[in-house]
Coordinates of C-alpha atoms in Angstrom, one line a residue:
X1 CA 108.5 88.7 131.2
X2 CA 109.5 85.7 129.2
X3 CA 112.9 84.1 129.6
X4 CA 113.7 81.4 127.0
X5 CA 117.3 81.3 128.0
X6 CA 118.8 82.8 124.8
X7 CA 121.9 84.2 126.4
X8 CA 124.1 84.0 123.4
X9 CA 123.0 86.0 120.3
X10 CA 124.5 86.2 116.9
X11 CA 123.7 88.5 114.0
X12 CA 124.2 87.5 110.4
X13 CA 123.5 89.5 107.3
X14 CA 124.0 89.1 103.6
X15 CA 126.2 92.1 103.4
X16 CA 123.1 93.6 105.0
X17 CA 125.0 95.5 107.7
X18 CA 126.3 97.5 104.8
X19 CA 124.5 96.5 101.6
X20 CA 121.1 95.1 100.6
X21 CA 121.5 93.6 97.2
X22 CA 123.1 96.2 95.0
X23 CA 121.9 99.2 97.1
X24 CA 123.8 100.6 100.0
X25 CA 122.2 101.2 103.3
X26 CA 121.3 104.8 104.0
X27 CA 124.2 106.4 105.9
X28 CA 122.0 107.1 108.9
X29 CA 120.8 103.5 109.2
X30 CA 124.3 102.2 108.8
X31 CA 125.6 104.5 111.6
X32 CA 122.7 103.6 113.9
X33 CA 123.4 99.9 113.3
X34 CA 127.1 100.2 114.0
X35 CA 126.4 102.1 117.2
X36 CA 123.9 99.5 118.4
X37 CA 126.5 96.7 117.9
X38 CA 129.2 98.8 119.5
X39 CA 127.1 99.2 122.6
X40 CA 126.6 95.4 122.8
X41 CA 130.1 93.9 122.2
X42 CA 128.8 90.5 123.4
X43 CA 126.7 90.1 120.2
X44 CA 128.6 88.2 117.5
X45 CA 128.0 89.6 114.1
X46 CA 129.2 88.7 110.6
X47 CA 128.7 90.0 107.1
X48 CA 128.4 87.4 104.4
X49 CA 128.4 87.6 100.6
X50 CA 127.6 84.0 99.5
X51 CA 126.0 80.7 100.6
X52 CA 129.5 79.4 101.2
X53 CA 130.3 82.2 103.6
X54 CA 126.9 81.6 105.4
X55 CA 127.9 78.0 106.0
X56 CA 131.3 79.0 107.4
X57 CA 129.8 81.6 109.7
X58 CA 127.2 79.2 111.0
X59 CA 129.9 76.7 112.0
X60 CA 131.6 79.5 113.9
X61 CA 128.3 80.3 115.7
X62 CA 127.8 76.7 116.5
X63 CA 131.2 76.4 118.1
X64 CA 130.3 79.5 120.2
X65 CA 127.1 77.8 121.4
X66 CA 124.9 80.4 119.9
X67 CA 121.2 79.7 120.4
X68 CA 119.5 82.7 118.8
X69 CA 120.5 83.9 115.3
X70 CA 119.1 87.1 113.8
X71 CA 119.2 87.1 110.0
X72 CA 119.4 90.7 108.8
X73 CA 118.7 90.2 105.1
X74 CA 116.2 89.0 102.5
X75 CA 114.7 85.7 101.5
X76 CA 117.8 84.5 99.6
X77 CA 120.0 84.6 102.7
X78 CA 117.2 83.0 104.8
X79 CA 117.2 80.2 102.3
X80 CA 121.0 79.9 102.5
X81 CA 120.8 79.8 106.3
X82 CA 118.1 77.1 106.3
X83 CA 120.1 75.0 103.8
X84 CA 123.2 75.2 105.9
X85 CA 121.4 74.5 109.2
X86 CA 119.6 71.4 107.9
X87 CA 122.2 70.0 105.6
X88 CA 125.2 70.3 107.9
X89 CA 123.4 69.8 111.2
X90 CA 126.2 71.5 113.2
X91 CA 123.6 72.8 115.7
X92 CA 121.9 70.4 118.1
X93 CA 119.2 71.5 118.7
X94 CA 118.6 74.1 116.0
X95 CA 118.9 77.8 117.1
X96 CA 115.9 80.1 117.3
X97 CA 115.8 82.3 114.3
X98 CA 114.8 86.0 114.3
X99 CA 114.3 87.4 110.8
X100 CA 114.8 91.1 110.2
X101 CA 113.4 92.8 107.0
X102 CA 116.8 93.6 105.5
X103 CA 116.5 92.5 101.9
X104 CA 115.0 93.3 98.6
X105 CA 112.3 90.7 99.1
X106 CA 111.2 89.8 102.7
X107 CA 108.4 87.3 102.2
X108 CA 109.5 84.9 104.8
X109 CA 110.2 87.6 107.4
X110 CA 106.9 89.2 106.8
X111 CA 105.2 85.9 107.7
X112 CA 107.5 84.7 110.4
X113 CA 109.9 87.5 111.3
X114 CA 110.0 90.6 113.5
X115 CA 107.8 93.5 112.6
X116 CA 108.9 96.9 111.6
X117 CA 112.2 98.2 110.2
X118 CA 115.4 96.3 110.8
X119 CA 116.7 99.0 113.2
X120 CA 113.6 99.0 115.4
X121 CA 113.3 95.2 115.3
X122 CA 116.9 94.7 116.2
X123 CA 116.5 97.2 119.1
X124 CA 113.5 95.2 120.4
X125 CA 115.3 91.9 119.9
X126 CA 118.3 93.0 122.0
X127 CA 116.0 94.3 124.8
X128 CA 114.1 91.1 124.8
X129 CA 117.2 88.8 124.8
X130 CA 119.0 90.7 127.5
X131 CA 116.1 91.8 129.8
X132 CA 113.0 89.9 128.7
X133 CA 111.3 93.1 127.5
X134 CA 108.3 92.6 125.2
X135 CA 105.8 89.9 124.4
X136 CA 107.5 87.1 122.4
X137 CA 105.9 84.4 120.4
X138 CA 107.7 81.4 119.0
X139 CA 106.3 80.2 115.6
X140 CA 107.2 76.6 114.6
X141 CA 107.0 76.0 110.9
X142 CA 107.9 73.1 108.6
X143 CA 110.9 73.7 106.3
X144 CA 110.8 72.4 102.7
X145 CA 113.5 70.0 101.5
X146 CA 114.0 70.1 97.8
X147 CA 116.0 67.2 96.3
X148 CA 117.1 68.0 92.7
X149 CA 119.5 65.7 90.9
X150 CA 120.7 68.7 88.9
X151 CA 122.0 70.2 92.2
X152 CA 124.9 68.6 94.2
X153 CA 122.8 68.5 97.4
X154 CA 119.4 69.1 98.9
X155 CA 118.0 72.7 99.1
X156 CA 116.0 74.0 102.0
X157 CA 113.6 76.9 102.3
X158 CA 110.0 78.0 102.9
X159 CA 108.7 78.6 99.4
X160 CA 109.0 76.9 96.0
X161 CA 107.7 78.5 92.8
X162 CA 107.7 77.9 89.1
X163 CA 106.1 79.4 86.0
X164 CA 105.2 83.0 86.6
X165 CA 107.2 83.0 89.8
X166 CA 110.6 82.5 88.1
X167 CA 109.6 84.9 85.3
X168 CA 108.6 87.5 87.9
X169 CA 112.0 87.2 89.6
X170 CA 113.7 87.7 86.3
X171 CA 111.4 90.6 85.4
X172 CA 112.2 92.2 88.8
X173 CA 116.0 92.0 88.3
X174 CA 115.9 93.1 84.7
X175 CA 113.3 95.9 84.8
X176 CA 111.9 96.8 88.2
X177 CA 114.9 96.8 90.5
X178 CA 116.5 99.7 88.6
X179 CA 113.5 101.9 89.4
X180 CA 114.4 102.0 93.0
X181 CA 110.9 101.2 94.3
X182 CA 110.3 100.0 97.8
X183 CA 109.1 96.4 98.3
X184 CA 105.3 97.0 98.3
X185 CA 105.1 99.1 95.1
X186 CA 107.6 96.9 93.4
X187 CA 105.5 93.8 94.1
X188 CA 102.3 95.6 92.9
X189 CA 104.0 96.6 89.7
X190 CA 105.1 93.0 89.0
X191 CA 101.7 91.6 89.8
X192 CA 100.0 94.3 87.6
X193 CA 102.3 93.4 84.7
X194 CA 101.6 89.7 85.0
X195 CA 97.9 90.2 85.2
X196 CA 98.2 92.2 81.9
X197 CA 100.2 89.3 80.4
X198 CA 97.6 86.8 81.5
X199 CA 94.8 88.9 80.0
X200 CA 96.7 88.9 76.7
X201 CA 97.2 85.1 76.9
X202 CA 100.1 85.0 74.4
X203 CA 102.5 87.3 76.3
X204 CA 106.0 85.8 76.5
X205 CA 106.3 87.0 80.1
X206 CA 103.7 84.4 81.2
X207 CA 104.9 81.3 79.3
X208 CA 103.7 78.1 81.0
X209 CA 106.0 75.4 82.4
X210 CA 105.2 71.8 81.4
X211 CA 105.2 69.4 84.4
X212 CA 103.8 66.2 85.8
X213 CA 102.8 66.7 89.4
X214 CA 102.3 64.0 92.0
X215 CA 101.1 65.0 95.5
X216 CA 101.5 62.0 97.8
X217 CA 99.9 59.2 95.8
X218 CA 97.7 61.3 93.6
X219 CA 98.5 62.8 90.1
X220 CA 97.4 66.4 89.9
X221 CA 96.7 66.0 86.1
X222 CA 96.7 62.8 84.2
X223 CA 99.8 62.7 82.0
X224 CA 101.0 66.2 83.2
X225 CA 100.0 69.6 82.2
X226 CA 101.1 73.2 81.3
X227 CA 101.1 75.5 84.3
X228 CA 101.2 79.2 84.4
X229 CA 101.7 79.2 88.2
X230 CA 103.0 76.6 90.6
X231 CA 103.3 77.4 94.4
X232 CA 104.5 75.1 97.2
X233 CA 105.0 76.6 100.6
X234 CA 104.6 76.1 104.4
X235 CA 104.1 79.9 104.8
X236 CA 100.7 81.2 105.7
X237 CA 101.1 84.5 103.8
X238 CA 103.1 85.3 100.6
X239 CA 103.9 88.7 99.1
X240 CA 101.5 91.5 99.9
X241 CA 99.9 89.2 102.5
X242 CA 98.1 87.0 99.9
X243 CA 97.0 83.5 101.1
X244 CA 96.7 81.4 97.8
X245 CA 96.1 78.0 99.5
X246 CA 92.6 76.8 100.3
X247 CA 92.9 73.1 100.7
X248 CA 91.8 71.4 103.9
X249 CA 93.9 68.9 105.9
X250 CA 97.0 69.0 108.2
X251 CA 99.7 67.9 105.7
X252 CA 102.4 70.6 105.9
X253 CA 103.1 71.3 102.2
X254 CA 100.6 73.6 100.6
X255 CA 100.4 73.3 96.8
X256 CA 98.4 75.6 94.4
X257 CA 98.6 75.5 90.6
X258 CA 97.0 77.5 87.8
X259 CA 96.7 75.6 84.5
X260 CA 97.4 77.3 81.2
X261 CA 93.9 76.6 80.2
X262 CA 92.4 78.6 83.1
X263 CA 89.0 80.2 83.0
X264 CA 87.3 83.0 85.0
X265 CA 90.7 84.3 86.3
X266 CA 89.5 87.7 87.5
X267 CA 86.5 86.1 89.3
X268 CA 88.7 83.4 90.9
X269 CA 91.5 85.8 92.0
X270 CA 89.8 87.5 95.0
X271 CA 89.0 84.2 96.6
X272 CA 92.4 82.7 95.8
X273 CA 94.2 85.7 97.4
X274 CA 92.3 85.2 100.6
X275 CA 92.7 81.4 100.7
X276 CA 89.1 80.7 100.0
X277 CA 87.4 78.4 97.6
X278 CA 84.6 79.7 95.4
X279 CA 82.6 78.4 92.4
X280 CA 85.3 79.6 90.0
X281 CA 88.4 78.0 91.8
X282 CA 87.6 74.5 90.5
X283 CA 90.0 72.0 88.9
X284 CA 87.9 71.9 85.8
X285 CA 88.5 75.7 85.5
X286 CA 92.3 75.3 85.9
X287 CA 92.7 75.8 89.7
X288 CA 94.0 73.2 92.1
X289 CA 95.0 73.5 95.8
X290 CA 96.0 70.5 97.8
X291 CA 98.0 69.7 101.0
X292 CA 100.6 66.9 100.9
X293 CA 103.5 65.4 102.7
X294 CA 105.5 64.8 99.5
X295 CA 105.3 66.3 96.1
X296 CA 107.2 65.0 93.0
X297 CA 107.6 67.2 89.9
X298 CA 108.9 66.0 86.5
X299 CA 109.7 69.2 84.7
X300 CA 112.4 71.1 82.8
X301 CA 113.4 74.7 83.3
X302 CA 113.7 77.2 86.1
X303 CA 112.3 77.0 89.6
X304 CA 112.7 79.3 92.6
X305 CA 113.3 78.6 96.3
X306 CA 112.8 81.7 98.4
X307 CA 113.7 83.9 95.5
X308 CA 116.8 82.1 94.4
X309 CA 116.7 80.5 90.9
X310 CA 117.7 76.9 90.1
X311 CA 117.1 74.6 87.2
X312 CA 115.5 71.2 86.8
X313 CA 116.0 68.5 84.2
X314 CA 113.5 65.7 84.0
X315 CA 116.0 63.5 82.3
X316 CA 117.9 63.4 85.5
X317 CA 114.9 62.5 87.6
X318 CA 112.1 64.3 89.4
X319 CA 112.2 67.1 91.9
X320 CA 111.2 65.7 95.2
X321 CA 109.8 68.1 97.8
X322 CA 109.0 67.0 101.3
X323 CA 109.1 68.3 104.9
X324 CA 112.7 68.5 106.3
X325 CA 111.6 69.1 109.8
X326 CA 110.5 72.2 111.9
X327 CA 112.3 75.4 112.6
X328 CA 111.4 77.9 115.3
X329 CA 111.0 81.6 114.5
X330 CA 110.8 84.5 117.0
X331 CA 107.9 87.0 116.5
X332 CA 108.4 90.1 118.7

């Protein structure tokens, strides 16, 4: 039995107690969730619809001395929670976070959250918090801080992407989401479509982003370059469990880029997906993976943080990405 002293619990969801994105929860799941919460009236729970509401709710939880917060939603709400926690600093120390798979995309929760369905995970969480049931592991992970002069304040999250990433998010919302596929098949469809676009080379869906990248004190490409893919994360695994980072070293920010002039893509991909270097994943063939403590990007256009889209304007200064500090996540 493990007792971490988490005696006050709060549940927060991006309308996830009722709605995930535009889709309503199945009636049975909603009924079960409501019954579970009714049986445990001491658990605070709130529904939120925006980042502003997330911030308001977290202030309420801080006043109630909550020290364990379950986020029943997807990556976008996790990003909003992290931004509020780190920007406002109303919690001292930060609460333990338990991520349930309650959204359209659950990349962060798949790496750092509770396993299984949101109902089963919440049931285990309540049993552990109240009675110490189950084997708990606390995962400490660095959080990204993204400073963007085009945005009024810093943004926080676990994953930054540009190039194919932002195009993939737009493709999902415009084409894939309406198909009603579950998360795994939806991701496979998006990846397959982009591999087809890469094979065609001139497909508008895989248009590169022009950027100058500086990782710590080193330029990734002299004078900048055109990138089909740009990933920065502190996660170990991304969608479908891929591990596209193979650099060595203990710096917390993992950066991988694929240049528009790539070669041998389909021979490099198996190694890239498993976080390994092979003879095709070389900088001269268009593939770079480094670890850093600070990354500066001079770029124009869209970028994503945990699935949420933002824009950069190099005329207003670079994007600066660094470690904000650690957050603790419950794996149960």
